[in-house]
């Protein structure tokens, strides 16, 4: 029997300004010091609707070790400069549906972590924030597994990332069977990015051979503007290269039309279908193109 939890319209407001200031100007470990506003743990057949969350000290909502979850018509807001205020955090959960939500925070609108399986995200308005992120995965040499994720019909406004997969060097496991489709990017800094060399550390991360394998990823029907010159970035591991990456009907232009958007590809096996602009180029090929442009300019 499905348990149905409905909130009409209800608002959680957290007085977080002081905590945000402390986190920004101290050596606190934010994920250990500040609470998550709302956590669902080990739930089955959960339905949550018509809820507003505002100004959480850190993550607004976390879904952990759950199955058969439906989240719909949620409004989650925090200032764009508020640190680590993810909208919806999903980990170790399966058969989760997130639909018709507006998320405006200072971190990932939706963060998809280890153990996520059969996740469907649709009709999301995201921004400001860090976009829709799978990961980070494989930190501190850990194993991580994410499979069967579909992100459909998302509009991103002014986010630092759009469709993102991020993994640490030295990890193990996989992120596979992932679809980002029907997405509009409006002045997004990194519209499409796979980063197997993610490093969120004050000191440079050491190069390592092992990595979380990234495969069977489709970016389809994605259009809009990039706030940076690099609209597509496929930065994969030399030891465990990305493979099965597909770009289909992708058109990203530079915001304001001042120049041409570019893309890079490193250690990734990819294919295209339909129109893809800009097309990823391997670093050595981009060097050749730059020389040619200089000679004939």
PDB file of C-alpha atoms in Angstrom:
ATOM      1  CA  UNK A   1       0.000   0.000   0.000  1.00  0.00           C
ATOM      2  CA  UNK A   2       1.391   3.367  -0.995  1.00  0.00           C
ATOM      3  CA  UNK A   3       1.779   5.933   1.743  1.00  0.00           C
ATOM      4  CA  UNK A   4       1.006   9.374   0.389  1.00  0.00           C
ATOM      5  CA  UNK A   5       2.453  12.460   2.018  1.00  0.00           C
ATOM      6  CA  UNK A   6       0.990  15.700   0.687  1.00  0.00           C
ATOM      7  CA  UNK A   7       1.931  19.181   1.873  1.00  0.00           C
ATOM      8  CA  UNK A   8      -0.524  21.936   0.829  1.00  0.00           C
ATOM      9  CA  UNK A   9       1.221  24.567   0.375  1.00  0.00           C
ATOM     10  CA  UNK A  10       3.668  24.412   3.224  1.00  0.00           C
ATOM     11  CA  UNK A  11       6.914  26.299   3.663  1.00  0.00           C
ATOM     12  CA  UNK A  12      10.037  25.342   5.583  1.00  0.00           C
ATOM     13  CA  UNK A  13      12.160  28.437   6.210  1.00  0.00           C
ATOM     14  CA  UNK A  14      15.612  28.163   7.747  1.00  0.00           C
ATOM     15  CA  UNK A  15      17.421  31.177   9.186  1.00  0.00           C
ATOM     16  CA  UNK A  16      20.737  30.426   7.511  1.00  0.00           C
ATOM     17  CA  UNK A  17      22.578  33.678   6.856  1.00  0.00           C
ATOM     18  CA  UNK A  18      24.869  33.335   9.879  1.00  0.00           C
ATOM     19  CA  UNK A  19      25.703  29.724   9.019  1.00  0.00           C
ATOM     20  CA  UNK A  20      26.478  30.626   5.390  1.00  0.00           C
ATOM     21  CA  UNK A  21      28.856  33.357   6.575  1.00  0.00           C
ATOM     22  CA  UNK A  22      30.589  30.974   8.991  1.00  0.00           C
ATOM     23  CA  UNK A  23      30.994  28.364   6.274  1.00  0.00           C
ATOM     24  CA  UNK A  24      32.347  30.865   3.795  1.00  0.00           C
ATOM     25  CA  UNK A  25      34.930  32.386   6.137  1.00  0.00           C
ATOM     26  CA  UNK A  26      36.005  29.508   8.389  1.00  0.00           C
ATOM     27  CA  UNK A  27      37.670  26.124   8.251  1.00  0.00           C
ATOM     28  CA  UNK A  28      34.480  24.251   9.128  1.00  0.00           C
ATOM     29  CA  UNK A  29      33.714  21.060   7.259  1.00  0.00           C
ATOM     30  CA  UNK A  30      30.323  22.123   5.874  1.00  0.00           C
ATOM     31  CA  UNK A  31      28.808  18.721   5.243  1.00  0.00           C
ATOM     32  CA  UNK A  32      29.523  17.708   8.838  1.00  0.00           C
ATOM     33  CA  UNK A  33      28.557  20.929  10.605  1.00  0.00           C
ATOM     34  CA  UNK A  34      25.290  22.090   9.076  1.00  0.00           C
ATOM     35  CA  UNK A  35      22.027  20.129   8.994  1.00  0.00           C
ATOM     36  CA  UNK A  36      19.958  19.065   6.007  1.00  0.00           C
ATOM     37  CA  UNK A  37      16.526  20.671   6.167  1.00  0.00           C
ATOM     38  CA  UNK A  38      14.538  17.549   5.274  1.00  0.00           C
ATOM     39  CA  UNK A  39      15.746  13.938   4.999  1.00  0.00           C
ATOM     40  CA  UNK A  40      13.865  10.854   3.876  1.00  0.00           C
ATOM     41  CA  UNK A  41      15.712   7.689   4.836  1.00  0.00           C
ATOM     42  CA  UNK A  42      14.757   4.052   4.150  1.00  0.00           C
ATOM     43  CA  UNK A  43      11.321   5.036   2.824  1.00  0.00           C
ATOM     44  CA  UNK A  44       9.267   2.924   0.430  1.00  0.00           C
ATOM     45  CA  UNK A  45       6.332   4.110  -1.656  1.00  0.00           C
ATOM     46  CA  UNK A  46       6.790   7.758  -0.733  1.00  0.00           C
ATOM     47  CA  UNK A  47       4.898  10.552  -2.486  1.00  0.00           C
ATOM     48  CA  UNK A  48       5.661  14.174  -1.691  1.00  0.00           C
ATOM     49  CA  UNK A  49       3.877  17.110  -3.353  1.00  0.00           C
ATOM     50  CA  UNK A  50       3.364  20.869  -3.102  1.00  0.00           C
ATOM     51  CA  UNK A  51       6.159  21.633  -0.690  1.00  0.00           C
ATOM     52  CA  UNK A  52       8.240  24.811  -0.463  1.00  0.00           C
ATOM     53  CA  UNK A  53      11.714  24.768   1.071  1.00  0.00           C
ATOM     54  CA  UNK A  54      13.579  28.016   1.587  1.00  0.00           C
ATOM     55  CA  UNK A  55      17.068  28.963   2.793  1.00  0.00           C
ATOM     56  CA  UNK A  56      18.304  25.688   4.221  1.00  0.00           C
ATOM     57  CA  UNK A  57      21.636  25.917   6.033  1.00  0.00           C
ATOM     58  CA  UNK A  58      22.951  23.266   3.628  1.00  0.00           C
ATOM     59  CA  UNK A  59      21.181  20.577   1.565  1.00  0.00           C
ATOM     60  CA  UNK A  60      17.459  21.278   1.359  1.00  0.00           C
ATOM     61  CA  UNK A  61      16.173  17.743   0.798  1.00  0.00           C
ATOM     62  CA  UNK A  62      17.906  14.374   0.890  1.00  0.00           C
ATOM     63  CA  UNK A  63      16.493  11.053  -0.304  1.00  0.00           C
ATOM     64  CA  UNK A  64      18.607   8.172   1.011  1.00  0.00           C
ATOM     65  CA  UNK A  65      18.142   4.379   0.881  1.00  0.00           C
ATOM     66  CA  UNK A  66      14.639   4.786  -0.507  1.00  0.00           C
ATOM     67  CA  UNK A  67      12.620   3.084  -3.255  1.00  0.00           C
ATOM     68  CA  UNK A  68       9.522   3.918  -5.289  1.00  0.00           C
ATOM     69  CA  UNK A  69       9.565   7.638  -4.580  1.00  0.00           C
ATOM     70  CA  UNK A  70       7.595  10.399  -6.336  1.00  0.00           C
ATOM     71  CA  UNK A  71       8.495  14.045  -5.759  1.00  0.00           C
ATOM     72  CA  UNK A  72       6.379  16.625  -7.571  1.00  0.00           C
ATOM     73  CA  UNK A  73       5.566  20.340  -7.579  1.00  0.00           C
ATOM     74  CA  UNK A  74       8.349  21.317  -5.186  1.00  0.00           C
ATOM     75  CA  UNK A  75       9.742  24.833  -4.864  1.00  0.00           C
ATOM     76  CA  UNK A  76      13.249  25.077  -3.407  1.00  0.00           C
ATOM     77  CA  UNK A  77      15.010  28.429  -3.107  1.00  0.00           C
ATOM     78  CA  UNK A  78      18.156  29.913  -1.588  1.00  0.00           C
ATOM     79  CA  UNK A  79      20.500  32.721  -2.670  1.00  0.00           C
ATOM     80  CA  UNK A  80      22.864  31.878  -5.507  1.00  0.00           C
ATOM     81  CA  UNK A  81      25.849  32.623  -3.263  1.00  0.00           C
ATOM     82  CA  UNK A  82      24.772  30.308  -0.432  1.00  0.00           C
ATOM     83  CA  UNK A  83      27.312  27.435  -0.141  1.00  0.00           C
ATOM     84  CA  UNK A  84      26.411  23.745  -0.433  1.00  0.00           C
ATOM     85  CA  UNK A  85      22.659  24.360  -0.548  1.00  0.00           C
ATOM     86  CA  UNK A  86      21.799  21.517  -2.945  1.00  0.00           C
ATOM     87  CA  UNK A  87      18.133  21.363  -3.850  1.00  0.00           C
ATOM     88  CA  UNK A  88      17.453  17.611  -3.953  1.00  0.00           C
ATOM     89  CA  UNK A  89      20.162  15.112  -3.054  1.00  0.00           C
ATOM     90  CA  UNK A  90      19.571  11.476  -4.058  1.00  0.00           C
ATOM     91  CA  UNK A  91      21.744   8.571  -2.878  1.00  0.00           C
ATOM     92  CA  UNK A  92      21.415   4.783  -2.625  1.00  0.00           C
ATOM     93  CA  UNK A  93      17.861   4.958  -3.908  1.00  0.00           C
ATOM     94  CA  UNK A  94      15.965   3.348  -6.784  1.00  0.00           C
ATOM     95  CA  UNK A  95      12.849   4.066  -8.799  1.00  0.00           C
ATOM     96  CA  UNK A  96      12.702   7.756  -7.948  1.00  0.00           C
ATOM     97  CA  UNK A  97      10.652  10.219 -10.024  1.00  0.00           C
ATOM     98  CA  UNK A  98      11.169  13.984  -9.705  1.00  0.00           C
ATOM     99  CA  UNK A  99       8.767  16.125 -11.760  1.00  0.00           C
ATOM    100  CA  UNK A 100       7.554  19.697 -12.145  1.00  0.00           C
ATOM    101  CA  UNK A 101       9.916  21.373  -9.689  1.00  0.00           C
ATOM    102  CA  UNK A 102      11.507  24.808  -9.457  1.00  0.00           C
ATOM    103  CA  UNK A 103      14.936  24.813  -7.830  1.00  0.00           C
ATOM    104  CA  UNK A 104      17.027  27.941  -7.301  1.00  0.00           C
ATOM    105  CA  UNK A 105      19.963  27.483  -4.923  1.00  0.00           C
ATOM    106  CA  UNK A 106      23.693  28.004  -4.432  1.00  0.00           C
ATOM    107  CA  UNK A 107      24.700  24.457  -5.371  1.00  0.00           C
ATOM    108  CA  UNK A 108      23.402  21.542  -7.464  1.00  0.00           C
ATOM    109  CA  UNK A 109      19.714  21.782  -8.248  1.00  0.00           C
ATOM    110  CA  UNK A 110      19.698  17.989  -8.176  1.00  0.00           C
ATOM    111  CA  UNK A 111      22.726  15.958  -7.064  1.00  0.00           C
ATOM    112  CA  UNK A 112      22.722  12.273  -7.961  1.00  0.00           C
ATOM    113  CA  UNK A 113      25.070  10.191  -5.870  1.00  0.00           C
ATOM    114  CA  UNK A 114      26.322   6.633  -5.394  1.00  0.00           C
ATOM    115  CA  UNK A 115      23.708   3.879  -5.412  1.00  0.00           C
ATOM    116  CA  UNK A 116      21.129   5.730  -7.516  1.00  0.00           C
ATOM    117  CA  UNK A 117      19.259   3.411  -9.885  1.00  0.00           C
ATOM    118  CA  UNK A 118      16.307   4.019 -12.223  1.00  0.00           C
ATOM    119  CA  UNK A 119      15.914   7.753 -11.636  1.00  0.00           C
ATOM    120  CA  UNK A 120      13.595   9.864 -13.817  1.00  0.00           C
ATOM    121  CA  UNK A 121      13.753  13.665 -13.680  1.00  0.00           C
ATOM    122  CA  UNK A 122      11.360  15.723 -15.798  1.00  0.00           C
ATOM    123  CA  UNK A 123      10.115  19.300 -16.157  1.00  0.00           C
ATOM    124  CA  UNK A 124      12.598  21.076 -13.912  1.00  0.00           C
ATOM    125  CA  UNK A 125      13.402  24.792 -13.794  1.00  0.00           C
ATOM    126  CA  UNK A 126      16.938  25.176 -12.439  1.00  0.00           C
ATOM    127  CA  UNK A 127      18.939  28.285 -11.674  1.00  0.00           C
ATOM    128  CA  UNK A 128      20.780  29.861 -10.113  1.00  0.00           C
ATOM    129  CA  UNK A 129      22.878  26.938  -8.937  1.00  0.00           C
ATOM    130  CA  UNK A 130      25.318  24.334 -10.211  1.00  0.00           C
ATOM    131  CA  UNK A 131      22.963  22.490 -12.567  1.00  0.00           C
ATOM    132  CA  UNK A 132      21.999  18.810 -12.642  1.00  0.00           C
ATOM    133  CA  UNK A 133      24.967  16.763 -11.438  1.00  0.00           C
ATOM    134  CA  UNK A 134      25.740  13.076 -11.299  1.00  0.00           C
ATOM    135  CA  UNK A 135      28.399  12.862  -8.618  1.00  0.00           C
ATOM    136  CA  UNK A 136      30.789  13.508  -7.403  1.00  0.00           C
ATOM    137  CA  UNK A 137      31.623   9.795  -7.427  1.00  0.00           C
ATOM    138  CA  UNK A 138      34.652   7.810  -6.286  1.00  0.00           C
ATOM    139  CA  UNK A 139      36.194  10.199  -3.773  1.00  0.00           C
ATOM    140  CA  UNK A 140      38.961   8.821  -1.526  1.00  0.00           C
ATOM    141  CA  UNK A 141      39.287   5.719  -3.701  1.00  0.00           C
ATOM    142  CA  UNK A 142      35.721   4.602  -3.024  1.00  0.00           C
ATOM    143  CA  UNK A 143      33.409   2.512  -5.184  1.00  0.00           C
ATOM    144  CA  UNK A 144      30.352   4.172  -6.704  1.00  0.00           C
ATOM    145  CA  UNK A 145      27.548   2.914  -8.913  1.00  0.00           C
ATOM    146  CA  UNK A 146      24.901   4.928 -10.776  1.00  0.00           C
ATOM    147  CA  UNK A 147      22.768   3.352 -13.493  1.00  0.00           C
ATOM    148  CA  UNK A 148      19.676   4.152 -15.571  1.00  0.00           C
ATOM    149  CA  UNK A 149      19.200   7.896 -15.103  1.00  0.00           C
ATOM    150  CA  UNK A 150      16.998  10.003 -17.390  1.00  0.00           C
ATOM    151  CA  UNK A 151      16.908  13.792 -17.127  1.00  0.00           C
ATOM    152  CA  UNK A 152      14.226  15.192 -19.454  1.00  0.00           C
ATOM    153  CA  UNK A 153      12.852  18.656 -20.208  1.00  0.00           C
ATOM    154  CA  UNK A 154      15.024  20.814 -17.966  1.00  0.00           C
ATOM    155  CA  UNK A 155      15.551  24.558 -18.361  1.00  0.00           C
ATOM    156  CA  UNK A 156      18.677  26.022 -16.781  1.00  0.00           C
ATOM    157  CA  UNK A 157      19.165  29.761 -16.235  1.00  0.00           C
ATOM    158  CA  UNK A 158      22.571  31.180 -15.344  1.00  0.00           C
ATOM    159  CA  UNK A 159      23.924  28.038 -13.710  1.00  0.00           C
ATOM    160  CA  UNK A 160      27.614  27.179 -13.422  1.00  0.00           C
ATOM    161  CA  UNK A 161      26.965  23.789 -15.036  1.00  0.00           C
ATOM    162  CA  UNK A 162      24.211  22.263 -17.101  1.00  0.00           C
ATOM    163  CA  UNK A 163      24.267  18.489 -17.625  1.00  0.00           C
ATOM    164  CA  UNK A 164      27.241  17.286 -15.587  1.00  0.00           C
ATOM    165  CA  UNK A 165      28.928  14.017 -14.602  1.00  0.00           C
ATOM    166  CA  UNK A 166      31.838  14.377 -12.173  1.00  0.00           C
ATOM    167  CA  UNK A 167      34.106  11.665 -10.772  1.00  0.00           C
ATOM    168  CA  UNK A 168      37.338  11.647  -8.796  1.00  0.00           C
ATOM    169  CA  UNK A 169      40.539   9.996  -9.927  1.00  0.00           C
ATOM    170  CA  UNK A 170      41.315   6.797  -8.013  1.00  0.00           C
ATOM    171  CA  UNK A 171      37.700   5.707  -7.626  1.00  0.00           C
ATOM    172  CA  UNK A 172      36.062   2.522  -8.874  1.00  0.00           C
ATOM    173  CA  UNK A 173      32.659   1.479 -10.169  1.00  0.00           C
ATOM    174  CA  UNK A 174      30.560   2.961 -12.952  1.00  0.00           C
ATOM    175  CA  UNK A 175      28.084   5.584 -14.077  1.00  0.00           C
ATOM    176  CA  UNK A 176      26.215   4.265 -17.112  1.00  0.00           C
ATOM    177  CA  UNK A 177      22.985   4.310 -19.094  1.00  0.00           C
ATOM    178  CA  UNK A 178      22.441   8.034 -18.598  1.00  0.00           C
ATOM    179  CA  UNK A 179      20.276  10.329 -20.742  1.00  0.00           C
ATOM    180  CA  UNK A 180      20.088  14.131 -20.743  1.00  0.00           C
ATOM    181  CA  UNK A 181      17.498  15.249 -23.300  1.00  0.00           C
ATOM    182  CA  UNK A 182      15.213  18.120 -24.294  1.00  0.00           C
ATOM    183  CA  UNK A 183      17.245  20.659 -22.362  1.00  0.00           C
ATOM    184  CA  UNK A 184      17.407  24.448 -22.707  1.00  0.00           C
ATOM    185  CA  UNK A 185      20.563  26.226 -21.545  1.00  0.00           C
ATOM    186  CA  UNK A 186      20.329  29.962 -20.886  1.00  0.00           C
ATOM    187  CA  UNK A 187      23.741  31.499 -20.191  1.00  0.00           C
ATOM    188  CA  UNK A 188      25.125  28.356 -18.576  1.00  0.00           C
ATOM    189  CA  UNK A 189      28.856  28.330 -17.839  1.00  0.00           C
ATOM    190  CA  UNK A 190      29.487  24.617 -18.650  1.00  0.00           C
ATOM    191  CA  UNK A 191      26.420  23.412 -20.558  1.00  0.00           C
ATOM    192  CA  UNK A 192      27.675  19.842 -21.162  1.00  0.00           C
ATOM    193  CA  UNK A 193      30.490  18.448 -19.064  1.00  0.00           C
ATOM    194  CA  UNK A 194      31.902  15.039 -18.193  1.00  0.00           C
ATOM    195  CA  UNK A 195      34.785  15.461 -15.749  1.00  0.00           C
ATOM    196  CA  UNK A 196      36.607  12.305 -14.642  1.00  0.00           C
ATOM    197  CA  UNK A 197      39.349  14.482 -13.166  1.00  0.00           C
ATOM    198  CA  UNK A 198      37.143  16.280 -10.655  1.00  0.00           C
ATOM    199  CA  UNK A 199      39.111  17.716  -7.731  1.00  0.00           C
ATOM    200  CA  UNK A 200      37.362  19.704  -5.016  1.00  0.00           C
ATOM    201  CA  UNK A 201      40.459  20.112  -2.886  1.00  0.00           C
ATOM    202  CA  UNK A 202      42.683  22.972  -1.805  1.00  0.00           C
ATOM    203  CA  UNK A 203      45.745  20.960  -2.882  1.00  0.00           C
ATOM    204  CA  UNK A 204      46.097  19.550  -6.421  1.00  0.00           C
ATOM    205  CA  UNK A 205      44.875  15.980  -6.773  1.00  0.00           C
ATOM    206  CA  UNK A 206      47.445  13.352  -7.744  1.00  0.00           C
ATOM    207  CA  UNK A 207      47.093  11.609 -11.071  1.00  0.00           C
ATOM    208  CA  UNK A 208      45.786   8.063 -10.659  1.00  0.00           C
ATOM    209  CA  UNK A 209      45.097   5.246 -13.100  1.00  0.00           C
ATOM    210  CA  UNK A 210      41.825   3.937 -11.695  1.00  0.00           C
ATOM    211  CA  UNK A 211      38.534   5.793 -12.149  1.00  0.00           C
ATOM    212  CA  UNK A 212      34.785   5.386 -12.058  1.00  0.00           C
ATOM    213  CA  UNK A 213      33.886   4.173 -15.554  1.00  0.00           C
ATOM    214  CA  UNK A 214      31.545   6.488 -17.479  1.00  0.00           C
ATOM    215  CA  UNK A 215      29.706   4.884 -20.400  1.00  0.00           C
ATOM    216  CA  UNK A 216      26.528   4.889 -22.475  1.00  0.00           C
ATOM    217  CA  UNK A 217      25.683   8.567 -21.998  1.00  0.00           C
ATOM    218  CA  UNK A 218      23.335  10.377 -24.390  1.00  0.00           C
ATOM    219  CA  UNK A 219      22.988  14.152 -24.743  1.00  0.00           C
ATOM    220  CA  UNK A 220      19.981  14.724 -27.027  1.00  0.00           C
ATOM    221  CA  UNK A 221      18.034  17.774 -28.161  1.00  0.00           C
ATOM    222  CA  UNK A 222      20.056  20.290 -26.183  1.00  0.00           C
ATOM    223  CA  UNK A 223      20.110  23.932 -27.230  1.00  0.00           C
ATOM    224  CA  UNK A 224      20.823  27.370 -25.860  1.00  0.00           C
ATOM    225  CA  UNK A 225      23.686  29.641 -24.891  1.00  0.00           C
ATOM    226  CA  UNK A 226      26.972  29.155 -23.100  1.00  0.00           C
ATOM    227  CA  UNK A 227      28.389  31.800 -20.781  1.00  0.00           C
ATOM    228  CA  UNK A 228      31.909  30.487 -21.451  1.00  0.00           C
ATOM    229  CA  UNK A 229      33.697  29.727 -24.701  1.00  0.00           C
ATOM    230  CA  UNK A 230      33.873  26.011 -23.847  1.00  0.00           C
ATOM    231  CA  UNK A 231      30.306  24.797 -24.312  1.00  0.00           C
ATOM    232  CA  UNK A 232      31.087  21.064 -24.319  1.00  0.00           C
ATOM    233  CA  UNK A 233      33.845  19.489 -22.256  1.00  0.00           C
ATOM    234  CA  UNK A 234      34.575  15.753 -22.261  1.00  0.00           C
ATOM    235  CA  UNK A 235      37.515  15.393 -19.864  1.00  0.00           C
ATOM    236  CA  UNK A 236      37.973  11.689 -19.257  1.00  0.00           C
ATOM    237  CA  UNK A 237      40.500   9.412 -17.617  1.00  0.00           C
ATOM    238  CA  UNK A 238      43.487   8.114 -19.587  1.00  0.00           C
ATOM    239  CA  UNK A 239      43.324   4.863 -17.594  1.00  0.00           C
ATOM    240  CA  UNK A 240      39.559   4.332 -17.841  1.00  0.00           C
ATOM    241  CA  UNK A 241      38.382   6.395 -20.839  1.00  0.00           C
ATOM    242  CA  UNK A 242      34.734   7.349 -21.297  1.00  0.00           C
ATOM    243  CA  UNK A 243      32.999   5.345 -24.014  1.00  0.00           C
ATOM    244  CA  UNK A 244      29.603   5.138 -25.624  1.00  0.00           C
ATOM    245  CA  UNK A 245      29.136   8.926 -25.406  1.00  0.00           C
ATOM    246  CA  UNK A 246      26.538  10.161 -27.920  1.00  0.00           C
ATOM    247  CA  UNK A 247      25.651  13.711 -28.945  1.00  0.00           C
ATOM    248  CA  UNK A 248      22.420  14.096 -30.926  1.00  0.00           C
ATOM    249  CA  UNK A 249      20.923  17.374 -32.125  1.00  0.00           C
ATOM    250  CA  UNK A 250      22.967  19.673 -29.937  1.00  0.00           C
ATOM    251  CA  UNK A 251      23.250  23.381 -30.703  1.00  0.00           C
ATOM    252  CA  UNK A 252      25.037  25.649 -28.241  1.00  0.00           C
ATOM    253  CA  UNK A 253      26.140  29.174 -29.071  1.00  0.00           C
ATOM    254  CA  UNK A 254      28.134  31.746 -27.176  1.00  0.00           C
ATOM    255  CA  UNK A 255      26.031  34.133 -25.125  1.00  0.00           C
ATOM    256  CA  UNK A 256      25.584  37.442 -26.880  1.00  0.00           C
ATOM    257  CA  UNK A 257      26.891  36.082 -30.165  1.00  0.00           C
ATOM    258  CA  UNK A 258      30.362  37.539 -29.586  1.00  0.00           C
ATOM    259  CA  UNK A 259      32.523  34.739 -30.916  1.00  0.00           C
ATOM    260  CA  UNK A 260      32.136  31.033 -31.513  1.00  0.00           C
ATOM    261  CA  UNK A 261      31.523  28.446 -28.811  1.00  0.00           C
ATOM    262  CA  UNK A 262      34.108  25.664 -28.625  1.00  0.00           C
ATOM    263  CA  UNK A 263      34.354  22.193 -27.179  1.00  0.00           C
ATOM    264  CA  UNK A 264      37.096  19.792 -26.119  1.00  0.00           C
ATOM    265  CA  UNK A 265      37.456  16.048 -25.928  1.00  0.00           C
ATOM    266  CA  UNK A 266      40.103  14.125 -24.026  1.00  0.00           C
ATOM    267  CA  UNK A 267      40.137  10.325 -23.666  1.00  0.00           C
ATOM    268  CA  UNK A 268      36.503   9.967 -24.711  1.00  0.00           C
ATOM    269  CA  UNK A 269      35.018   7.808 -27.451  1.00  0.00           C
ATOM    270  CA  UNK A 270      31.981   9.630 -28.785  1.00  0.00           C
ATOM    271  CA  UNK A 271      29.690   9.715 -31.793  1.00  0.00           C
ATOM    272  CA  UNK A 272      27.247  12.227 -33.194  1.00  0.00           C
ATOM    273  CA  UNK A 273      23.806  12.104 -34.756  1.00  0.00           C
ATOM    274  CA  UNK A 274      22.108  15.005 -36.476  1.00  0.00           C
ATOM    275  CA  UNK A 275      23.550  18.474 -36.034  1.00  0.00           C
ATOM    276  CA  UNK A 276      26.119  18.905 -33.274  1.00  0.00           C
ATOM    277  CA  UNK A 277      27.609  22.346 -32.671  1.00  0.00           C
ATOM    278  CA  UNK A 278      30.216  22.823 -31.452  1.00  0.00           C
ATOM    279  CA  UNK A 279      31.734  19.407 -32.123  1.00  0.00           C
ATOM    280  CA  UNK A 280      34.242  18.123 -29.562  1.00  0.00           C
ATOM    281  CA  UNK A 281      37.835  18.206 -30.787  1.00  0.00           C
ATOM    282  CA  UNK A 282      40.803  16.362 -29.366  1.00  0.00           C
ATOM    283  CA  UNK A 283      43.474  18.699 -27.911  1.00  0.00           C
ATOM    284  CA  UNK A 284      46.076  18.020 -30.631  1.00  0.00           C
ATOM    285  CA  UNK A 285      43.512  18.661 -33.359  1.00  0.00           C
ATOM    286  CA  UNK A 286      42.495  21.941 -31.738  1.00  0.00           C
ATOM    287  CA  UNK A 287      46.153  22.987 -31.708  1.00  0.00           C
ATOM    288  CA  UNK A 288      46.393  22.322 -35.451  1.00  0.00           C
ATOM    289  CA  UNK A 289      43.193  24.295 -36.075  1.00  0.00           C
ATOM    290  CA  UNK A 290      44.513  27.223 -34.023  1.00  0.00           C
ATOM    291  CA  UNK A 291      47.720  27.284 -36.067  1.00  0.00           C
ATOM    292  CA  UNK A 292      45.736  27.259 -39.310  1.00  0.00           C
ATOM    293  CA  UNK A 293      43.466  30.049 -38.067  1.00  0.00           C
ATOM    294  CA  UNK A 294      46.535  32.125 -37.153  1.00  0.00           C
ATOM    295  CA  UNK A 295      48.238  31.566 -40.515  1.00  0.00           C
ATOM    296  CA  UNK A 296      45.200  32.443 -42.590  1.00  0.00           C
ATOM    297  CA  UNK A 297      43.852  35.271 -40.449  1.00  0.00           C
TER     298      UNK A 297
END
